[in-house]
């Protein structure tokens, strides 16, 4: 099959560079700017547990709705809640929440909606709640690692 | 540079000079209020003062065309149409305030097929969560220091999807040799 097609390539003027200046040889982050941004995150860290708790509650509610009526809307809402935790769990200091949520997303991705094993779904949701309840932050918890591994293995068996 | 590792290592950090981030208008689109709050805090700490926030494609589209931001951060998965849809609208809708604007796509997806989808929609940069102050600022620097060439074909308008910069390629040009046109300013898509 021919790949020929009209193609136009152009380099837009770098208006951003003209606006912000700075940089120098290849650019980079000014260390003071980076430090200020990291301090801003540090100042918010006290809220992270509450933020994750809100998202975990959302997951729990979405799971209940999906269990009560498994349709496209409830499945999508449940998937979105899982995906949010997968992306944000580690950002907010709970990498095991993110890891289990990742496993849950894989489960929802790989198994047809009408064949999803309820017990395995609930095991994921419960694991996430326990990790948060026990304030398992960082990557050091052996128990959380084993739990995550076990859930991932069960999902792999289905995929 | 979709999927590219940010070019900001220790050497670049040491060599950096201060950017006037206060001159930038940035739009942050995420349906999660906590994520928006975190991104806003990082960007404001870096000096950004003109910050616009939206939680859906509809509100983002309105904000984009009203504020005409210099950079857009958009989460892939939004409530309703996805962030990909917003990127396509920015790039190809006749009403777009700026089809050339750098778009940094944030996502919990990490598989290569998702990077390709974001690239094909017209994202400039791809940033997999978890995010940090360093990864956010590194993407800001990337779009400032390493602007992408743009490509227009019958089926695509957006940043060049090939990884290298124009002029880097030394081999035979196999895509429609002789039909490429280099121009200074783009016509409207």
Tab-separated table of C-alpha atoms in Angstrom:
chain	number	residue	atom	x	y	z
A	1	UNK	CA	0.000	0.000	0.000
A	2	UNK	CA	1.380	3.387	-0.926
A	3	UNK	CA	2.230	5.602	2.031
A	4	UNK	CA	2.378	8.703	-0.119
A	5	UNK	CA	0.221	11.563	1.067
A	6	UNK	CA	0.670	15.325	1.119
A	7	UNK	CA	2.494	16.254	4.280
A	8	UNK	CA	3.411	19.648	5.594
A	9	UNK	CA	5.947	20.146	8.358
A	10	UNK	CA	6.652	23.467	9.986
A	11	UNK	CA	8.317	24.790	13.092
A	12	UNK	CA	6.125	27.296	14.933
A	13	UNK	CA	7.925	30.276	16.463
A	14	UNK	CA	8.902	29.599	20.074
A	15	UNK	CA	6.616	32.124	21.729
A	16	UNK	CA	6.948	30.444	25.125
A	17	UNK	CA	10.704	30.930	25.212
A	18	UNK	CA	10.278	34.541	24.168
A	19	UNK	CA	7.808	35.023	27.014
A	20	UNK	CA	9.618	33.343	29.890
A	21	UNK	CA	13.282	33.703	28.897
A	22	UNK	CA	15.661	31.945	31.265
A	23	UNK	CA	17.085	28.529	30.677
A	24	UNK	CA	20.460	28.883	29.068
A	25	UNK	CA	22.287	25.851	27.746
A	26	UNK	CA	19.417	23.493	27.094
A	27	UNK	CA	17.392	24.861	29.994
A	28	UNK	CA	16.543	23.242	33.280
A	29	UNK	CA	14.737	23.835	36.510
A	30	UNK	CA	16.045	26.557	38.731
A	31	UNK	CA	16.864	24.804	42.062
A	32	UNK	CA	15.142	27.520	44.096
A	33	UNK	CA	11.978	27.157	42.010
A	34	UNK	CA	12.046	23.400	42.450
A	35	UNK	CA	12.564	23.804	46.197
A	36	UNK	CA	9.558	26.155	46.436
A	37	UNK	CA	7.388	23.703	44.520
A	38	UNK	CA	8.492	20.816	46.732
A	39	UNK	CA	7.787	22.881	49.823
A	40	UNK	CA	4.292	23.559	48.491
A	41	UNK	CA	3.699	19.798	48.267
A	42	UNK	CA	5.192	19.283	51.709
A	43	UNK	CA	2.762	21.854	53.114
A	44	UNK	CA	-0.174	19.904	51.681
A	45	UNK	CA	0.954	16.483	52.866
A	46	UNK	CA	-1.225	16.688	55.958
A	47	UNK	CA	-4.255	16.616	53.661
A	48	UNK	CA	-3.155	13.640	51.568
A	49	UNK	CA	-4.644	10.939	53.816
A	50	UNK	CA	-8.013	12.697	53.756
A	51	UNK	CA	-7.845	13.105	49.968
A	52	UNK	CA	-7.070	9.439	49.430
A	53	UNK	CA	-9.815	8.524	51.903
A	54	UNK	CA	-12.305	10.525	49.837
A	55	UNK	CA	-11.236	8.681	46.693
A	56	UNK	CA	-11.356	5.296	48.450
A	57	UNK	CA	-14.873	6.065	49.639
A	58	UNK	CA	-15.786	6.930	46.054
A	59	UNK	CA	-14.387	3.550	44.984
A	60	UNK	CA	-16.418	1.772	47.640
A	61	UNK	CA	-19.623	3.534	46.583
A	62	UNK	CA	-18.945	2.802	42.908
A	63	UNK	CA	-18.311	-0.855	43.743
A	64	UNK	CA	-21.625	-1.086	45.572
A	65	UNK	CA	-23.467	0.474	42.623
A	66	UNK	CA	-21.749	-1.918	40.176
A	67	UNK	CA	-22.602	-4.897	42.383
A	68	UNK	CA	-26.244	-3.824	42.576
A	69	UNK	CA	-26.597	-3.204	38.854
A	70	UNK	CA	-23.803	-4.245	36.525
A	71	UNK	CA	-24.261	-2.055	33.463
A	72	UNK	CA	-21.983	0.101	31.342
A	73	UNK	CA	-22.511	3.248	33.431
A	74	UNK	CA	-21.810	1.622	36.793
A	75	UNK	CA	-18.866	-0.294	35.337
A	76	UNK	CA	-17.375	2.912	33.861
A	77	UNK	CA	-17.815	4.802	37.130
A	78	UNK	CA	-16.205	1.959	39.055
A	79	UNK	CA	-13.336	1.759	36.563
A	80	UNK	CA	-12.782	5.523	36.752
A	81	UNK	CA	-12.645	5.393	40.551
A	82	UNK	CA	-10.073	2.571	40.382
A	83	UNK	CA	-8.062	4.390	37.757
A	84	UNK	CA	-8.046	7.600	39.851
A	85	UNK	CA	-6.539	5.688	42.775
A	86	UNK	CA	-4.058	3.950	40.514
A	87	UNK	CA	-2.795	7.319	39.333
A	88	UNK	CA	-3.080	9.295	42.523
A	89	UNK	CA	-2.394	6.805	45.290
A	90	UNK	CA	1.362	7.048	44.895
A	91	UNK	CA	1.290	10.804	44.258
A	92	UNK	CA	-0.367	11.199	47.651
A	93	UNK	CA	2.009	8.847	49.462
A	94	UNK	CA	0.176	5.529	49.268
A	95	UNK	CA	1.977	3.415	46.641
A	96	UNK	CA	0.279	0.180	47.753
A	97	UNK	CA	-3.131	1.759	47.214
A	98	UNK	CA	-1.950	2.595	43.699
A	99	UNK	CA	-0.591	-0.914	43.159
A	100	UNK	CA	-3.781	-2.689	44.216
A	101	UNK	CA	-5.872	-0.211	42.221
A	102	UNK	CA	-3.672	-0.981	39.211
A	103	UNK	CA	-4.401	-4.680	39.680
A	104	UNK	CA	-8.118	-3.883	39.929
A	105	UNK	CA	-7.963	-1.876	36.678
A	106	UNK	CA	-6.263	-4.816	34.965
A	107	UNK	CA	-8.989	-7.114	36.219
A	108	UNK	CA	-11.701	-4.810	34.857
A	109	UNK	CA	-9.772	-4.417	31.598
A	110	UNK	CA	-9.167	-8.087	30.928
A	111	UNK	CA	-12.314	-9.883	32.055
A	112	UNK	CA	-15.708	-9.406	30.407
A	113	UNK	CA	-18.175	-7.504	32.600
A	114	UNK	CA	-20.547	-10.459	32.950
A	115	UNK	CA	-17.729	-12.811	33.941
A	116	UNK	CA	-16.019	-10.663	36.558
A	117	UNK	CA	-15.412	-12.592	39.794
A	118	UNK	CA	-17.151	-10.630	42.556
A	119	UNK	CA	-15.007	-12.070	45.317
A	120	UNK	CA	-11.799	-10.965	43.636
A	121	UNK	CA	-13.170	-7.482	43.007
A	122	UNK	CA	-14.188	-7.192	46.654
A	123	UNK	CA	-10.791	-8.475	47.764
A	124	UNK	CA	-9.171	-5.586	45.896
A	125	UNK	CA	-11.529	-2.969	47.307
A	126	UNK	CA	-11.131	-4.348	50.835
A	127	UNK	CA	-7.345	-4.443	50.489
A	128	UNK	CA	-7.294	-0.793	49.467
A	129	UNK	CA	-9.454	0.147	52.457
A	130	UNK	CA	-7.240	-1.804	54.857
A	131	UNK	CA	-4.047	-0.251	53.468
A	132	UNK	CA	-5.514	3.184	54.043
A	133	UNK	CA	-7.006	2.295	57.445
A	134	UNK	CA	-3.620	1.052	58.648
A	135	UNK	CA	-1.843	4.111	57.221
A	136	UNK	CA	0.493	1.993	55.107
A	137	UNK	CA	2.546	4.710	53.451
A	138	UNK	CA	5.662	4.160	51.370
A	139	UNK	CA	6.893	0.832	50.038
A	140	UNK	CA	8.183	-0.789	53.219
A	141	UNK	CA	5.232	-2.904	54.390
A	142	UNK	CA	5.895	-6.609	53.852
A	143	UNK	CA	2.245	-7.484	54.502
A	144	UNK	CA	0.988	-5.006	51.914
A	145	UNK	CA	3.560	-6.294	49.423
A	146	UNK	CA	2.427	-9.907	49.875
A	147	UNK	CA	-1.227	-8.895	49.655
A	148	UNK	CA	-0.620	-6.910	46.463
A	149	UNK	CA	1.379	-9.747	44.946
A	150	UNK	CA	-1.349	-12.267	45.711
A	151	UNK	CA	-4.038	-10.102	44.132
A	152	UNK	CA	-1.893	-9.490	41.052
A	153	UNK	CA	-1.279	-13.227	40.708
A	154	UNK	CA	-5.011	-13.972	40.851
A	155	UNK	CA	-5.683	-11.386	38.144
A	156	UNK	CA	-2.878	-12.781	35.994
A	157	UNK	CA	-4.458	-16.226	36.185
A	158	UNK	CA	-7.579	-14.780	34.559
A	159	UNK	CA	-5.769	-12.815	31.868
B	1	UNK	CA	8.355	14.387	22.579
B	2	UNK	CA	5.424	12.287	23.702
B	3	UNK	CA	6.642	9.548	25.987
B	4	UNK	CA	10.076	11.087	26.183
B	5	UNK	CA	11.979	11.045	29.393
B	6	UNK	CA	12.208	14.641	30.554
B	7	UNK	CA	15.584	16.155	29.809
B	8	UNK	CA	16.135	17.465	33.262
B	9	UNK	CA	18.859	15.796	35.242
B	10	UNK	CA	21.105	17.142	37.969
B	11	UNK	CA	23.401	18.832	35.465
B	12	UNK	CA	20.525	20.728	33.894
B	13	UNK	CA	19.222	21.749	37.286
B	14	UNK	CA	22.577	23.223	38.248
B	15	UNK	CA	22.892	25.040	34.926
B	16	UNK	CA	19.408	26.483	34.984
B	17	UNK	CA	18.528	30.129	35.040
B	18	UNK	CA	15.234	31.397	36.351
B	19	UNK	CA	12.255	31.356	34.017
B	20	UNK	CA	9.570	34.029	34.229
B	21	UNK	CA	6.772	31.534	34.825
B	22	UNK	CA	4.691	34.459	36.075
B	23	UNK	CA	4.241	35.459	32.431
B	24	UNK	CA	2.523	32.179	31.554
B	25	UNK	CA	-1.170	31.424	31.392
B	26	UNK	CA	-1.780	27.768	32.209
B	27	UNK	CA	-4.971	25.717	32.024
B	28	UNK	CA	-5.215	22.637	34.273
B	29	UNK	CA	-7.936	20.120	33.395
B	30	UNK	CA	-8.664	17.287	35.825
B	31	UNK	CA	-11.939	15.994	37.221
B	32	UNK	CA	-10.297	15.178	40.539
B	33	UNK	CA	-10.280	18.283	42.767
B	34	UNK	CA	-7.330	17.029	44.814
B	35	UNK	CA	-5.183	16.550	41.748
B	36	UNK	CA	-6.118	20.023	40.506
B	37	UNK	CA	-5.219	21.441	43.900
B	38	UNK	CA	-1.832	19.709	43.870
B	39	UNK	CA	-0.986	20.830	40.337
B	40	UNK	CA	-2.103	24.372	41.108
B	41	UNK	CA	0.064	24.456	44.244
B	42	UNK	CA	3.141	23.274	42.313
B	43	UNK	CA	2.617	25.728	39.464
B	44	UNK	CA	1.834	28.659	41.760
B	45	UNK	CA	4.907	27.921	43.870
B	46	UNK	CA	6.909	28.031	40.638
B	47	UNK	CA	5.573	31.518	40.015
B	48	UNK	CA	2.548	30.936	37.770
B	49	UNK	CA	-0.152	33.450	38.629
B	50	UNK	CA	-2.516	33.147	35.676
B	51	UNK	CA	-3.924	29.730	36.368
B	52	UNK	CA	-7.222	28.446	34.995
B	53	UNK	CA	-8.866	25.224	36.085
B	54	UNK	CA	-11.537	22.998	34.561
B	55	UNK	CA	-13.005	19.620	35.410
B	56	UNK	CA	-14.483	18.458	32.111
B	57	UNK	CA	-13.955	18.767	28.387
B	58	UNK	CA	-16.889	21.176	28.086
B	59	UNK	CA	-15.671	23.586	30.775
B	60	UNK	CA	-12.072	23.227	29.598
B	61	UNK	CA	-13.015	24.027	26.010
B	62	UNK	CA	-14.791	27.200	27.114
B	63	UNK	CA	-11.891	28.216	29.367
B	64	UNK	CA	-9.353	27.431	26.654
B	65	UNK	CA	-11.012	29.628	24.076
B	66	UNK	CA	-11.656	32.446	26.520
B	67	UNK	CA	-8.263	32.514	28.264
B	68	UNK	CA	-6.100	31.322	25.357
B	69	UNK	CA	-3.530	29.711	27.689
B	70	UNK	CA	0.136	29.201	26.812
B	71	UNK	CA	0.183	25.608	28.103
B	72	UNK	CA	-2.511	23.040	28.890
B	73	UNK	CA	-2.218	20.230	31.426
B	74	UNK	CA	-4.984	17.696	30.866
B	75	UNK	CA	-5.789	14.433	32.584
B	76	UNK	CA	-6.630	11.584	30.226
B	77	UNK	CA	-9.585	10.204	32.131
B	78	UNK	CA	-12.268	12.778	32.809
B	79	UNK	CA	-15.876	12.446	33.778
B	80	UNK	CA	-17.551	12.250	30.348
B	81	UNK	CA	-15.474	12.719	27.193
B	82	UNK	CA	-11.798	12.021	27.796
B	83	UNK	CA	-8.835	14.351	27.734
B	84	UNK	CA	-7.945	12.916	24.320
B	85	UNK	CA	-11.114	14.485	22.950
B	86	UNK	CA	-10.052	17.890	24.286
B	87	UNK	CA	-6.633	17.517	22.631
B	88	UNK	CA	-8.260	16.677	19.291
B	89	UNK	CA	-10.560	19.708	19.604
B	90	UNK	CA	-7.646	21.995	20.441
B	91	UNK	CA	-5.699	20.751	17.433
B	92	UNK	CA	-8.384	20.504	14.777
B	93	UNK	CA	-11.533	22.436	15.690
B	94	UNK	CA	-11.939	25.533	13.546
B	95	UNK	CA	-12.886	27.499	16.682
B	96	UNK	CA	-9.721	26.565	18.578
B	97	UNK	CA	-8.026	29.612	20.080
B	98	UNK	CA	-4.578	28.105	19.469
B	99	UNK	CA	-4.080	24.758	17.676
B	100	UNK	CA	-0.336	24.983	18.344
B	101	UNK	CA	-0.538	25.215	22.129
B	102	UNK	CA	1.652	22.698	24.003
B	103	UNK	CA	-0.547	20.081	25.685
B	104	UNK	CA	0.867	17.976	28.520
B	105	UNK	CA	-1.202	14.851	29.061
B	106	UNK	CA	-1.319	13.427	32.576
B	107	UNK	CA	-2.467	9.893	33.084
B	108	UNK	CA	-2.465	6.831	35.245
B	109	UNK	CA	-1.984	4.810	32.061
B	110	UNK	CA	1.562	3.688	31.479
B	111	UNK	CA	1.377	1.160	28.643
B	112	UNK	CA	2.968	2.013	25.326
B	113	UNK	CA	-0.353	1.800	23.478
B	114	UNK	CA	-1.647	4.661	25.601
B	115	UNK	CA	1.428	6.743	24.876
B	116	UNK	CA	0.764	6.138	21.175
B	117	UNK	CA	-2.901	7.107	21.533
B	118	UNK	CA	-1.965	10.355	23.281
B	119	UNK	CA	0.634	11.047	20.617
B	120	UNK	CA	-1.861	10.374	17.833
B	121	UNK	CA	-4.414	12.706	19.399
B	122	UNK	CA	-1.837	15.508	19.307
B	123	UNK	CA	-0.423	15.628	22.847
B	124	UNK	CA	2.944	17.348	23.123
B	125	UNK	CA	4.153	15.596	26.262
B	126	UNK	CA	2.978	12.553	28.204
B	127	UNK	CA	3.344	12.417	31.977
B	128	UNK	CA	2.501	9.187	33.774
B	129	UNK	CA	1.334	9.447	37.381
B	130	UNK	CA	2.521	9.546	40.102
B	131	UNK	CA	3.551	13.126	39.574
B	132	UNK	CA	6.063	15.171	41.536
B	133	UNK	CA	7.149	18.806	41.565
B	134	UNK	CA	10.190	17.786	39.557
B	135	UNK	CA	8.273	15.872	36.889
B	136	UNK	CA	5.750	18.698	36.445
B	137	UNK	CA	8.406	21.399	36.186
B	138	UNK	CA	10.506	19.196	33.901
B	139	UNK	CA	7.612	19.019	31.426
B	140	UNK	CA	7.201	22.799	31.608
B	141	UNK	CA	10.873	23.218	30.758
B	142	UNK	CA	10.604	20.619	27.989
B	143	UNK	CA	7.849	22.483	26.148
B	144	UNK	CA	9.741	25.757	26.522
B	145	UNK	CA	13.177	24.522	25.512
B	146	UNK	CA	12.328	21.751	23.052
B	147	UNK	CA	9.373	22.908	20.959
B	148	UNK	CA	8.090	20.350	18.482
B	149	UNK	CA	7.715	20.776	14.775
B	150	UNK	CA	4.110	20.462	13.621
B	151	UNK	CA	2.759	18.175	10.953
B	152	UNK	CA	-0.342	18.494	8.836
B	153	UNK	CA	-1.622	15.578	6.787
B	154	UNK	CA	-5.067	14.596	5.622
B	155	UNK	CA	-5.530	12.576	8.805
B	156	UNK	CA	-3.466	14.360	11.439
B	157	UNK	CA	-2.608	17.793	12.694
B	158	UNK	CA	-0.330	18.173	15.687
B	159	UNK	CA	3.213	17.878	16.964
B	160	UNK	CA	5.509	15.796	14.805
B	161	UNK	CA	5.160	12.203	15.964
B	162	UNK	CA	8.683	11.291	15.012
B	163	UNK	CA	11.005	11.554	17.960
B	164	UNK	CA	13.840	13.533	16.431
B	165	UNK	CA	13.846	17.162	15.488
B	166	UNK	CA	13.684	18.412	11.881
B	167	UNK	CA	17.074	18.081	10.242
B	168	UNK	CA	18.192	15.207	12.472
B	169	UNK	CA	17.290	12.511	9.962
B	170	UNK	CA	20.105	11.685	7.555
B	171	UNK	CA	18.594	8.787	5.564
B	172	UNK	CA	16.360	8.732	2.522
B	173	UNK	CA	13.031	10.505	3.021
B	174	UNK	CA	10.388	7.853	2.416
B	175	UNK	CA	7.268	9.837	3.223
B	176	UNK	CA	6.133	11.492	0.010
B	177	UNK	CA	9.521	12.747	-1.039
B	178	UNK	CA	9.318	16.219	-2.479
B	179	UNK	CA	5.888	16.988	-1.058
B	180	UNK	CA	6.972	18.386	2.304
B	181	UNK	CA	6.656	22.128	2.597
B	182	UNK	CA	8.487	24.052	5.286
B	183	UNK	CA	6.767	27.315	6.137
B	184	UNK	CA	7.195	29.868	8.877
B	185	UNK	CA	3.618	30.153	10.049
B	186	UNK	CA	0.849	27.582	9.858
B	187	UNK	CA	-2.375	28.217	7.989
B	188	UNK	CA	-5.508	27.469	10.019
B	189	UNK	CA	-6.233	23.727	10.234
